[in-house]
mmCIF file of C-alpha atoms in Angstrom:
data_model
loop_
_atom_site.group_PDB
_atom_site.id
_atom_site.type_symbol
_atom_site.label_atom_id
_atom_site.label_comp_id
_atom_site.label_asym_id
_atom_site.label_seq_id
_atom_site.Cartn_x
_atom_site.Cartn_y
_atom_site.Cartn_z
ATOM 1 C CA MET A 1 -0.056 -0.022 -0.025
ATOM 2 C CA LYS A 2 2.974 2.362 0.704
ATOM 3 C CA LYS A 3 4.095 2.317 -3.143
ATOM 4 C CA ILE A 4 0.434 2.950 -4.012
ATOM 5 C CA SER A 5 0.223 6.026 -1.754
ATOM 6 C CA ILE A 6 3.503 7.250 -3.210
ATOM 7 C CA LEU A 7 2.304 6.891 -6.633
ATOM 8 C CA LEU A 8 -0.892 8.841 -6.017
ATOM 9 C CA LEU A 9 0.954 11.649 -4.500
ATOM 10 C CA ALA A 10 3.537 11.870 -7.256
ATOM 11 C CA LEU A 11 0.570 11.974 -9.638
ATOM 12 C CA GLY A 12 -0.808 14.761 -7.733
ATOM 13 C CA LEU A 13 -3.652 12.812 -5.984
ATOM 14 C CA THR A 14 -4.552 12.530 -2.296
ATOM 15 C CA LEU A 15 -6.045 9.971 0.115
ATOM 16 C CA SER A 16 -9.393 10.676 1.806
ATOM 17 C CA SER A 17 -10.107 9.053 5.063
ATOM 18 C CA CYS A 18 -13.829 8.672 3.682
ATOM 19 C CA ASP A 19 -12.818 7.107 0.532
ATOM 20 C CA ASN A 20 -12.591 3.354 0.297
ATOM 21 C CA ALA A 21 -11.593 3.328 -3.249
ATOM 22 C CA LEU A 22 -7.861 2.316 -2.594
ATOM 23 C CA ASP A 23 -8.742 -0.809 -0.845
ATOM 24 C CA ILE A 24 -6.491 -2.902 -3.264
ATOM 25 C CA LYS A 25 -6.550 -6.200 -1.808
ATOM 26 C CA SER A 26 -5.278 -7.968 -4.995
ATOM 27 C CA GLU A 27 -2.130 -6.061 -4.652
ATOM 28 C CA ILE A 28 -1.296 -5.889 -0.881
ATOM 29 C CA ALA A 29 -1.945 -9.504 -0.476
ATOM 30 C CA LEU A 30 0.762 -10.560 -3.132
ATOM 31 C CA ASP A 31 4.394 -9.494 -3.557
ATOM 32 C CA ALA A 32 5.002 -8.655 -7.153
ATOM 33 C CA ASN A 33 8.745 -9.147 -6.671
ATOM 34 C CA ALA A 34 7.982 -12.869 -5.556
ATOM 35 C CA PRO A 35 7.981 -15.822 -7.907
ATOM 36 C CA LEU A 36 4.250 -16.124 -7.932
ATOM 37 C CA SER A 37 2.370 -18.929 -9.260
ATOM 38 C CA SER A 38 0.321 -18.571 -12.328
ATOM 39 C CA GLU A 39 -2.986 -18.792 -10.207
ATOM 40 C CA ASP A 40 -1.451 -15.871 -8.112
ATOM 41 C CA VAL A 41 -0.892 -13.660 -11.283
ATOM 42 C CA ASP A 42 -4.584 -14.561 -12.449
ATOM 43 C CA LYS A 43 -5.788 -13.266 -9.070
ATOM 44 C CA LEU A 44 -3.989 -10.064 -9.632
ATOM 45 C CA LEU A 45 -5.733 -9.890 -13.023
ATOM 46 C CA VAL A 46 -9.129 -10.329 -11.602
ATOM 47 C CA GLY A 47 -8.349 -7.267 -9.376
ATOM 48 C CA ALA A 48 -7.476 -5.159 -12.354
ATOM 49 C CA TYR A 49 -10.462 -6.111 -14.243
ATOM 50 C CA SER A 50 -12.614 -5.211 -11.167
ATOM 51 C CA ALA A 51 -11.064 -1.788 -11.144
ATOM 52 C CA VAL A 52 -11.771 -1.225 -14.963
ATOM 53 C CA MET A 53 -15.421 -2.134 -14.053
ATOM 54 C CA ASN A 54 -16.006 -0.289 -10.950
ATOM 55 C CA PRO A 55 -13.226 2.171 -10.159
ATOM 56 C CA ASN A 56 -14.870 3.635 -6.932
ATOM 57 C CA THR A 57 -18.110 4.027 -5.113
ATOM 58 C CA TYR A 58 -19.425 6.052 -7.980
ATOM 59 C CA GLY A 59 -17.627 4.081 -10.647
ATOM 60 C CA TYR A 60 -20.820 4.178 -12.869
ATOM 61 C CA PHE A 61 -20.304 7.777 -13.274
ATOM 62 C CA ALA A 62 -16.643 7.396 -14.162
ATOM 63 C CA VAL A 63 -17.802 4.918 -17.023
ATOM 64 C CA MET A 64 -20.723 7.228 -18.020
ATOM 65 C CA ALA A 65 -18.840 10.429 -17.684
ATOM 66 C CA SER A 66 -17.854 10.502 -21.318
ATOM 67 C CA GLU A 67 -21.243 9.876 -22.788
ATOM 68 C CA ILE A 68 -22.681 12.572 -20.264
ATOM 69 C CA MET A 69 -20.164 15.146 -21.700
ATOM 70 C CA ALA A 70 -21.162 13.943 -25.412
ATOM 71 C CA ARG A 71 -24.793 15.084 -24.363
ATOM 72 C CA ASP A 72 -26.586 14.547 -27.592
ATOM 73 C CA ASN A 73 -27.456 11.065 -26.753
ATOM 74 C CA TYR A 74 -28.785 11.814 -23.496
ATOM 75 C CA ALA A 75 -31.867 13.696 -22.230
ATOM 76 C CA PRO A 76 -31.523 14.637 -18.486
ATOM 77 C CA VAL A 77 -34.415 13.697 -16.515
ATOM 78 C CA LYS A 78 -32.871 14.893 -13.209
ATOM 79 C CA PHE A 79 -29.588 15.952 -11.880
ATOM 80 C CA GLN A 80 -29.360 14.957 -8.164
ATOM 81 C CA PHE A 81 -25.639 15.630 -8.138
ATOM 82 C CA PHE A 82 -24.518 19.102 -9.437
ATOM 83 C CA GLN A 83 -21.299 17.405 -10.207
ATOM 84 C CA ILE A 84 -23.190 15.423 -12.937
ATOM 85 C CA GLN A 85 -24.633 18.610 -14.236
ATOM 86 C CA TYR A 86 -21.243 20.206 -14.330
ATOM 87 C CA LEU A 87 -20.319 17.353 -16.769
ATOM 88 C CA TYR A 88 -23.185 17.729 -18.946
ATOM 89 C CA ASP A 89 -22.749 21.544 -18.914
ATOM 90 C CA HIS A 90 -19.126 21.385 -19.727
ATOM 91 C CA ALA A 91 -18.483 23.312 -16.759
ATOM 92 C CA THR A 92 -16.629 21.179 -14.343
ATOM 93 C CA PRO A 93 -14.448 23.358 -12.051
ATOM 94 C CA PRO A 94 -10.985 21.858 -10.831
ATOM 95 C CA GLY A 95 -12.117 21.788 -7.281
ATOM 96 C CA ASP A 96 -14.996 19.300 -8.048
ATOM 97 C CA ILE A 97 -14.772 16.139 -5.868
ATOM 98 C CA MET A 98 -16.073 13.884 -8.469
ATOM 99 C CA LEU A 99 -13.554 15.137 -10.939
ATOM 100 C CA SER A 100 -10.754 13.924 -8.324
ATOM 101 C CA TYR A 101 -12.267 10.601 -8.199
ATOM 102 C CA PHE A 102 -12.295 9.959 -11.926
ATOM 103 C CA TYR A 103 -8.677 11.053 -12.077
ATOM 104 C CA LYS A 104 -7.188 9.221 -9.254
ATOM 105 C CA ASP A 105 -9.380 6.045 -9.345
ATOM 106 C CA PHE A 106 -8.648 5.219 -12.887
ATOM 107 C CA TYR A 107 -4.883 5.010 -11.949
ATOM 108 C CA LYS A 108 -6.029 2.247 -9.496
ATOM 109 C CA ALA A 109 -6.469 -0.183 -12.676
ATOM 110 C CA ILE A 110 -3.097 1.124 -14.188
ATOM 111 C CA SER A 111 -1.419 0.558 -11.021
ATOM 112 C CA ARG A 112 -2.602 -3.074 -10.754
ATOM 113 C CA ALA A 113 -1.552 -3.771 -14.355
ATOM 114 C CA ASN A 114 1.769 -2.358 -13.790
ATOM 115 C CA THR A 115 2.181 -4.741 -10.571
ATOM 116 C CA ILE A 116 1.614 -7.641 -12.975
ATOM 117 C CA LEU A 117 4.067 -6.567 -15.417
ATOM 118 C CA LYS A 118 6.759 -6.482 -12.694
ATOM 119 C CA VAL A 119 6.088 -10.032 -11.720
ATOM 120 C CA PRO A 120 9.055 -12.210 -12.879
ATOM 121 C CA THR A 121 7.167 -15.128 -13.356
ATOM 122 C CA ALA A 122 4.085 -13.843 -15.226
ATOM 123 C CA SER A 123 3.697 -15.294 -18.649
ATOM 124 C CA ASN A 124 3.551 -13.208 -21.825
ATOM 125 C CA ALA A 125 -0.179 -13.884 -22.085
ATOM 126 C CA GLN A 126 -0.645 -12.736 -18.538
ATOM 127 C CA LYS A 127 1.446 -9.520 -19.195
ATOM 128 C CA GLY A 128 -0.459 -9.007 -22.570
ATOM 129 C CA LYS A 129 -3.875 -8.944 -20.630
ATOM 130 C CA ALA A 130 -2.357 -6.579 -18.073
ATOM 131 C CA ARG A 131 -1.339 -4.226 -20.809
ATOM 132 C CA TYR A 132 -4.776 -4.452 -22.341
ATOM 133 C CA VAL A 133 -6.161 -3.354 -18.881
ATOM 134 C CA ARG A 134 -3.797 -0.498 -18.908
ATOM 135 C CA ALA A 135 -4.440 0.584 -22.495
ATOM 136 C CA LEU A 136 -8.187 0.568 -21.887
ATOM 137 C CA THR A 137 -7.967 2.590 -18.738
ATOM 138 C CA TYR A 138 -5.566 5.261 -20.381
ATOM 139 C CA LEU A 139 -8.156 5.434 -23.095
ATOM 140 C CA ARG A 140 -10.903 6.241 -20.482
ATOM 141 C CA LEU A 141 -8.575 8.971 -19.028
ATOM 142 C CA TYR A 142 -7.728 10.215 -22.539
ATOM 143 C CA ASP A 143 -11.543 10.623 -23.157
ATOM 144 C CA LEU A 144 -11.760 12.879 -20.200
ATOM 145 C CA TYR A 145 -8.609 14.598 -19.865
ATOM 146 C CA GLU A 146 -6.673 13.969 -23.251
ATOM 147 C CA GLY A 147 -2.923 14.278 -22.134
ATOM 148 C CA VAL A 148 -2.238 12.789 -18.833
ATOM 149 C CA PRO A 149 0.879 11.308 -16.917
ATOM 150 C CA LEU A 150 1.878 8.052 -18.374
ATOM 151 C CA VAL A 151 2.944 5.625 -15.540
ATOM 152 C CA ASP A 152 4.326 2.286 -16.623
ATOM 153 C CA GLU A 153 5.888 -0.661 -14.810
ATOM 154 C CA ASN A 154 9.302 1.406 -14.471
ATOM 155 C CA TYR A 155 7.924 4.378 -13.034
ATOM 156 C CA ASP A 156 9.899 5.781 -9.964
ATOM 157 C CA PHE A 157 7.347 7.527 -7.985
ATOM 158 C CA ASN A 158 8.609 10.914 -8.831
ATOM 159 C CA PRO A 159 6.647 13.713 -9.769
ATOM 160 C CA ILE A 160 5.610 13.462 -13.503
ATOM 161 C CA LYS A 161 4.144 15.785 -16.186
ATOM 162 C CA ALA A 162 1.192 15.024 -18.288
ATOM 163 C CA SER A 163 2.178 13.699 -21.808
ATOM 164 C CA SER A 164 0.476 14.943 -25.011
ATOM 165 C CA PRO A 165 -2.614 13.465 -26.332
ATOM 166 C CA LYS A 166 -0.738 12.042 -29.143
ATOM 167 C CA GLU A 167 1.792 10.411 -26.980
ATOM 168 C CA VAL A 168 -0.996 9.010 -24.580
ATOM 169 C CA LEU A 169 -2.808 7.323 -27.879
ATOM 170 C CA ASN A 170 0.660 5.872 -29.119
ATOM 171 C CA PHE A 171 1.161 4.598 -25.693
ATOM 172 C CA ILE A 172 -2.149 2.868 -25.991
ATOM 173 C CA ILE A 173 -1.547 1.543 -29.177
ATOM 174 C CA ASN A 174 1.778 -0.218 -28.442
ATOM 175 C CA ASP A 175 0.275 -1.853 -25.150
ATOM 176 C CA LEU A 176 -2.615 -3.330 -27.605
ATOM 177 C CA LYS A 177 -0.283 -4.380 -30.123
ATOM 178 C CA TYR A 178 1.729 -6.490 -27.419
ATOM 179 C CA ALA A 179 -1.683 -7.704 -26.006
ATOM 180 C CA LYS A 180 -2.571 -8.701 -29.609
ATOM 181 C CA ASP A 181 0.421 -10.659 -30.299
ATOM 182 C CA ASN A 182 0.565 -12.367 -26.887
ATOM 183 C CA VAL A 183 -2.890 -13.034 -25.489
ATOM 184 C CA GLU A 184 -4.936 -16.056 -26.299
ATOM 185 C CA SER A 185 -7.872 -15.992 -29.027
ATOM 186 C CA ALA A 186 -11.374 -16.127 -28.065
ATOM 187 C CA SER A 187 -13.463 -19.082 -28.804
ATOM 188 C CA ALA A 188 -15.859 -19.165 -31.795
ATOM 189 C CA THR A 189 -18.409 -21.039 -29.710
ATOM 190 C CA ASP A 190 -17.822 -20.429 -25.922
ATOM 191 C CA VAL A 191 -18.948 -16.832 -25.182
ATOM 192 C CA LYS A 192 -17.255 -17.142 -21.677
ATOM 193 C CA THR A 193 -13.918 -16.602 -23.289
ATOM 194 C CA ARG A 194 -15.052 -13.122 -24.143
ATOM 195 C CA LEU A 195 -15.385 -11.964 -20.515
ATOM 196 C CA LYS A 196 -11.418 -11.562 -20.369
ATOM 197 C CA PRO A 197 -9.093 -9.789 -22.634
ATOM 198 C CA THR A 198 -8.217 -11.860 -25.980
ATOM 199 C CA LYS A 199 -6.361 -11.262 -29.111
ATOM 200 C CA GLU A 200 -9.600 -10.247 -30.867
ATOM 201 C CA ALA A 201 -10.481 -7.781 -27.956
ATOM 202 C CA ALA A 202 -7.058 -6.134 -28.363
ATOM 203 C CA MET A 203 -7.745 -5.967 -32.366
ATOM 204 C CA ALA A 204 -10.986 -4.451 -31.585
ATOM 205 C CA LEU A 205 -9.721 -1.455 -29.435
ATOM 206 C CA LEU A 206 -6.685 -1.315 -31.694
ATOM 207 C CA ALA A 207 -9.241 -0.553 -34.623
ATOM 208 C CA ARG A 208 -11.116 2.064 -32.281
ATOM 209 C CA VAL A 209 -7.848 3.870 -31.224
ATOM 210 C CA TYR A 210 -6.168 3.900 -34.738
ATOM 211 C CA ARG A 211 -9.344 5.738 -35.871
ATOM 212 C CA MET A 212 -9.245 8.213 -32.918
ATOM 213 C CA ASN A 213 -5.526 8.689 -33.893
ATOM 214 C CA GLY A 214 -6.428 9.603 -37.452
ATOM 215 C CA ASP A 215 -5.172 6.326 -38.871
ATOM 216 C CA ILE A 216 -8.259 5.157 -40.726
ATOM 217 C CA ALA A 217 -6.278 2.668 -42.805
ATOM 218 C CA ASN A 218 -4.962 0.704 -39.970
ATOM 219 C CA ALA A 219 -8.171 0.931 -38.145
ATOM 220 C CA GLY A 220 -9.984 -0.696 -41.204
ATOM 221 C CA ALA A 221 -7.268 -3.320 -41.436
ATOM 222 C CA GLU A 222 -7.831 -4.580 -37.902
ATOM 223 C CA ALA A 223 -11.526 -4.209 -38.276
ATOM 224 C CA GLU A 224 -11.699 -6.232 -41.485
ATOM 225 C CA ALA A 225 -9.484 -8.815 -40.094
ATOM 226 C CA LEU A 226 -11.802 -9.327 -37.029
ATOM 227 C CA ILE A 227 -14.729 -9.668 -39.394
ATOM 228 C CA LYS A 228 -13.041 -12.227 -41.298
ATOM 229 C CA THR A 229 -12.222 -14.454 -38.395
ATOM 230 C CA GLY A 230 -15.919 -15.465 -38.664
ATOM 231 C CA LYS A 231 -16.209 -15.796 -34.829
ATOM 232 C CA PHE A 232 -18.480 -12.756 -34.440
ATOM 233 C CA SER A 233 -21.714 -12.011 -36.276
ATOM 234 C CA ILE A 234 -24.298 -9.027 -36.222
ATOM 235 C CA SER A 235 -27.624 -10.490 -34.444
ATOM 236 C CA ASP A 236 -30.875 -10.347 -35.903
ATOM 237 C CA ASN A 237 -31.896 -9.162 -32.559
ATOM 238 C CA PRO A 238 -30.041 -6.302 -31.192
ATOM 239 C CA LYS A 239 -31.127 -7.428 -27.616
ATOM 240 C CA ASN A 240 -29.133 -10.605 -27.908
ATOM 241 C CA THR A 241 -25.580 -9.548 -28.248
ATOM 242 C CA ASP A 242 -24.012 -12.860 -27.486
ATOM 243 C CA SER A 243 -22.772 -13.286 -31.139
ATOM 244 C CA GLU A 244 -21.801 -9.579 -31.317
ATOM 245 C CA VAL A 245 -19.699 -9.257 -28.222
ATOM 246 C CA ILE A 246 -15.940 -9.255 -28.724
ATOM 247 C CA TYR A 247 -15.199 -8.273 -25.113
ATOM 248 C CA LYS A 248 -17.140 -7.292 -22.053
ATOM 249 C CA LEU A 249 -16.988 -7.480 -18.324
ATOM 250 C CA ALA A 250 -19.868 -9.130 -16.393
ATOM 251 C CA GLY A 251 -22.019 -7.189 -14.071
ATOM 252 C CA ASN A 252 -22.412 -8.703 -10.351
ATOM 253 C CA LEU A 253 -25.664 -7.880 -8.747
ATOM 254 C CA SER A 254 -23.987 -8.497 -5.113
ATOM 255 C CA GLU A 255 -21.276 -5.848 -5.912
ATOM 256 C CA GLY A 256 -23.822 -3.543 -7.806
ATOM 257 C CA ASN A 257 -21.116 -2.741 -10.120
ATOM 258 C CA GLY A 258 -23.214 -1.859 -13.155
ATOM 259 C CA ALA A 259 -25.609 0.740 -12.054
ATOM 260 C CA TRP A 260 -25.539 2.750 -15.292
ATOM 261 C CA GLY A 261 -28.329 0.465 -16.563
ATOM 262 C CA TRP A 262 -30.439 1.736 -13.511
ATOM 263 C CA ILE A 263 -29.551 5.500 -13.798
ATOM 264 C CA MET A 264 -30.678 5.195 -17.613
ATOM 265 C CA SER A 265 -34.335 3.891 -16.486
ATOM 266 C CA TYR A 266 -37.198 5.637 -15.162
ATOM 267 C CA ASP A 267 -36.656 3.912 -11.785
ATOM 268 C CA ALA A 268 -33.982 6.511 -11.163
ATOM 269 C CA ARG A 269 -36.245 9.498 -11.897
ATOM 270 C CA THR A 270 -36.073 10.939 -8.377
ATOM 271 C CA TRP A 271 -32.159 10.790 -8.427
ATOM 272 C CA ASN A 272 -29.543 11.115 -11.333
ATOM 273 C CA CYS A 273 -31.597 9.985 -14.358
ATOM 274 C CA PHE A 274 -31.021 10.033 -18.182
ATOM 275 C CA ALA A 275 -33.336 9.189 -20.804
ATOM 276 C CA ALA A 276 -32.527 8.848 -24.547
ATOM 277 C CA SER A 277 -32.492 12.259 -26.396
ATOM 278 C CA LYS A 278 -35.321 12.862 -28.881
ATOM 279 C CA SER A 279 -32.831 13.500 -31.581
ATOM 280 C CA LEU A 280 -31.336 9.992 -31.047
ATOM 281 C CA VAL A 281 -34.732 8.295 -31.056
ATOM 282 C CA ALA A 282 -35.669 10.367 -34.113
ATOM 283 C CA LEU A 283 -33.016 8.413 -36.325
ATOM 284 C CA LEU A 284 -34.925 5.227 -35.828
ATOM 285 C CA SER A 285 -37.073 4.258 -38.689
ATOM 286 C CA PRO A 286 -40.319 1.931 -38.059
ATOM 287 C CA THR A 287 -38.461 -0.831 -39.569
ATOM 288 C CA ASP A 288 -35.154 -0.517 -37.747
ATOM 289 C CA THR A 289 -34.441 -3.467 -35.338
ATOM 290 C CA ARG A 290 -32.816 -1.181 -32.769
ATOM 291 C CA ASN A 291 -36.110 0.143 -31.791
ATOM 292 C CA ALA A 292 -36.265 -2.906 -29.557
ATOM 293 C CA LEU A 293 -33.548 -0.992 -27.470
ATOM 294 C CA PHE A 294 -35.717 1.946 -26.481
ATOM 295 C CA ASP A 295 -38.945 1.766 -24.546
ATOM 296 C CA ILE A 296 -40.900 3.962 -27.015
ATOM 297 C CA ALA A 297 -44.134 2.429 -26.140
ATOM 298 C CA GLN A 298 -43.855 3.321 -22.524
ATOM 299 C CA ALA A 299 -43.395 6.902 -23.123
ATOM 300 C CA PRO A 300 -46.900 8.004 -22.000
ATOM 301 C CA LYS A 301 -46.176 6.505 -18.653
ATOM 302 C CA THR A 302 -42.824 7.925 -18.200
ATOM 303 C CA GLY A 303 -43.583 11.661 -18.641
ATOM 304 C CA GLY A 304 -42.964 11.535 -22.252
ATOM 305 C CA PHE A 305 -39.341 10.248 -21.858
ATOM 306 C CA ILE A 306 -38.046 7.531 -23.820
ATOM 307 C CA PHE A 307 -35.464 5.259 -21.994
ATOM 308 C CA SER A 308 -32.819 2.997 -23.295
ATOM 309 C CA ASN A 309 -32.991 -0.572 -22.341
ATOM 310 C CA LYS A 310 -29.786 -1.727 -23.702
ATOM 311 C CA TYR A 311 -28.709 -2.552 -20.003
ATOM 312 C CA THR A 312 -30.365 -4.258 -17.073
ATOM 313 C CA ARG A 313 -32.137 -2.060 -14.453
ATOM 314 C CA ALA A 314 -30.708 -4.212 -11.717
ATOM 315 C CA GLU A 315 -27.422 -2.456 -11.124
ATOM 316 C CA ASP A 316 -25.672 -5.319 -12.535
ATOM 317 C CA SER A 317 -25.310 -4.302 -16.261
ATOM 318 C CA ASP A 318 -22.304 -5.922 -18.161
ATOM 319 C CA LEU A 319 -19.759 -3.468 -19.380
ATOM 320 C CA LEU A 320 -19.591 -3.453 -23.000
ATOM 321 C CA ILE A 321 -16.213 -2.914 -24.434
ATOM 322 C CA SER A 322 -16.278 -3.973 -28.086
ATOM 323 C CA ARG A 323 -18.884 -5.425 -30.349
ATOM 324 C CA ILE A 324 -18.519 -6.622 -33.984
ATOM 325 C CA PRO A 325 -21.014 -4.102 -35.531
ATOM 326 C CA GLU A 326 -18.442 -1.187 -34.575
ATOM 327 C CA MET A 327 -15.948 -3.283 -36.639
ATOM 328 C CA TYR A 328 -18.422 -3.098 -39.681
ATOM 329 C CA LEU A 329 -18.653 0.443 -39.295
ATOM 330 C CA ILE A 330 -15.023 1.224 -39.026
ATOM 331 C CA SER A 331 -14.215 -0.965 -42.131
ATOM 332 C CA ALA A 332 -16.896 0.998 -44.081
ATOM 333 C CA GLU A 333 -15.369 4.113 -43.191
ATOM 334 C CA ALA A 334 -11.980 2.832 -44.212
ATOM 335 C CA GLY A 335 -13.463 2.319 -47.740
ATOM 336 C CA ASN A 336 -15.189 -1.291 -47.640
ATOM 337 C CA THR A 337 -18.591 -0.005 -48.617
ATOM 338 C CA ASN A 338 -20.050 -3.250 -48.667
ATOM 339 C CA ARG A 339 -19.775 -3.567 -44.991
ATOM 340 C CA LEU A 340 -22.081 -0.774 -44.504
ATOM 341 C CA THR A 341 -24.667 -2.555 -46.842
ATOM 342 C CA GLU A 342 -24.351 -5.692 -44.822
ATOM 343 C CA PHE A 343 -24.592 -3.884 -41.429
ATOM 344 C CA GLN A 344 -27.687 -1.933 -42.683
ATOM 345 C CA ALA A 345 -29.368 -5.099 -44.186
ATOM 346 C CA ALA A 346 -29.082 -6.618 -40.684
ATOM 347 C CA ARG A 347 -30.401 -3.523 -38.899
ATOM 348 C CA LYS A 348 -33.135 -2.720 -41.561
ATOM 349 C CA SER A 349 -31.726 0.763 -41.643
ATOM 350 C CA SER A 350 -30.402 3.414 -44.310
ATOM 351 C CA LEU A 351 -28.803 6.050 -42.040
ATOM 352 C CA SER A 352 -25.563 7.869 -43.106
ATOM 353 C CA LEU A 353 -22.438 6.243 -41.602
ATOM 354 C CA ASP A 354 -22.110 8.779 -39.039
ATOM 355 C CA ASP A 355 -25.718 8.397 -37.853
ATOM 356 C CA GLU A 356 -25.425 4.686 -37.642
ATOM 357 C CA ARG A 357 -22.472 4.899 -35.530
ATOM 358 C CA ARG A 358 -24.531 7.322 -33.298
ATOM 359 C CA VAL A 359 -27.343 4.922 -32.940
ATOM 360 C CA GLU A 360 -25.423 1.540 -32.918
ATOM 361 C CA LEU A 361 -22.990 2.646 -30.384
ATOM 362 C CA SER A 362 -25.084 4.750 -28.265
ATOM 363 C CA PHE A 363 -24.421 4.532 -24.425
ATOM 364 C CA GLU A 364 -21.218 2.613 -25.315
ATOM 365 C CA TRP A 365 -18.899 5.275 -24.286
ATOM 366 C CA VAL A 366 -17.587 6.063 -27.680
ATOM 367 C CA ARG A 367 -19.806 9.040 -28.803
ATOM 368 C CA TRP A 368 -17.636 11.777 -27.212
ATOM 369 C CA SER A 369 -14.587 10.509 -29.121
ATOM 370 C CA ASP A 370 -16.617 10.690 -32.157
ATOM 371 C CA LEU A 371 -17.441 14.162 -31.243
ATOM 372 C CA LYS A 372 -13.847 14.995 -30.634
ATOM 373 C CA LEU A 373 -12.899 13.919 -34.020
ATOM 374 C CA LYS A 374 -15.615 16.289 -35.529
ATOM 375 C CA GLY A 375 -14.056 19.062 -33.643
ATOM 376 C CA GLU A 376 -15.323 19.109 -30.030
ATOM 377 C CA LYS A 377 -12.766 21.067 -27.865
ATOM 378 C CA TYR A 378 -13.770 20.622 -24.277
ATOM 379 C CA LYS A 379 -11.755 18.603 -21.935
ATOM 380 C CA LEU A 380 -11.897 18.093 -18.056
ATOM 381 C CA PRO A 381 -9.605 20.081 -15.981
ATOM 382 C CA PHE A 382 -6.941 18.170 -13.706
ATOM 383 C CA PRO A 383 -8.282 18.177 -10.181
ATOM 384 C CA GLN A 384 -6.959 21.202 -8.123
ATOM 385 C CA GLY A 385 -5.610 18.879 -5.557
ATOM 386 C CA ALA A 386 -3.501 17.084 -8.063
ATOM 387 C CA VAL A 387 -2.105 20.204 -9.544
ATOM 388 C CA ASP A 388 -1.512 21.499 -6.080
ATOM 389 C CA ALA A 389 0.461 18.257 -5.118
ATOM 390 C CA ASN A 390 2.375 17.945 -8.375
ATOM 391 C CA GLU A 391 4.512 20.837 -9.512
ATOM 392 C CA LEU A 392 4.876 19.405 -13.092
ATOM 393 C CA LEU A 393 1.020 19.055 -13.668
ATOM 394 C CA THR A 394 -0.743 22.077 -14.850
ATOM 395 C CA ASN A 395 -4.222 22.784 -16.293
#
């Protein structure tokens, strides 16, 4: 725990006596410098996955933050927390308490990944999974802050400046390339293999990040290669994503680690609650199969609001990371126009490519990056406490 504390302070983060988000049992119970068994390293990996799924007590807002910032897919029903309205209004101040949670608690997963990378007995496959976790977590930080301090397994716990946005994306790409080359492939039939990082999961995230980095050619190549594996297919029923999912993390009701489904439902109307925006729902034609993902018929009973039912209401929603429809849309953008035709035939849709992305990937935490590619300039400030504690970190 001592090294974790030093790391957080060097990044400009502080520990709070009322914050239990740093209860890192998977790290403090095992010594990374010891010759750990493969099973022990797997336990460390479970801790890393958990930190991605639920970074802190309000981890669902950490997951939802970029979609809230995108605004155009959400119709706010109620802001119980003014911090959430700050996100939506693009007005988050450096002193905002939730801002500090978003920043420091994502580094928990990065720290856990780095711990695994220092284990001398960790296999290349285990290191690949750790680097996937690290890449995904830096992508979350990039979405919110763009350039952030890059902490790898060789970090010496001294103050560190933020890297440029381009450097962060390149770091993510390098981690994903390693994961792609070293992690096992997903099974074509056993969907349980899609609950942990696989070669295909790394390829899918690579395609997304290449696109974000302006490299649509490599993005299209990764996407097309994934489609051609034949392991994944667009479902006739968008409510059944088993054939579509490349990688997701499973929700757990006992932990309540997937509450975004509840917040995007009428059940949360007296708390923090988001419906689907009218402009999003208006993109759906009467024949579009994705109508099933919205409670359109219930609107007269829910104050005229239409809610997404892509996720469960029971606070155990799975965390969708990558699905094959995104790969069809990236491949189409890269010039393989037949992929858009195939996709639209499955969805019974005829929208523009941009609008297909907006509908298909709604509430999957990519809308904000799409808007950034279109010229959106807003980014969150670093927390004031982080800036005060780290002389190399500035807003």
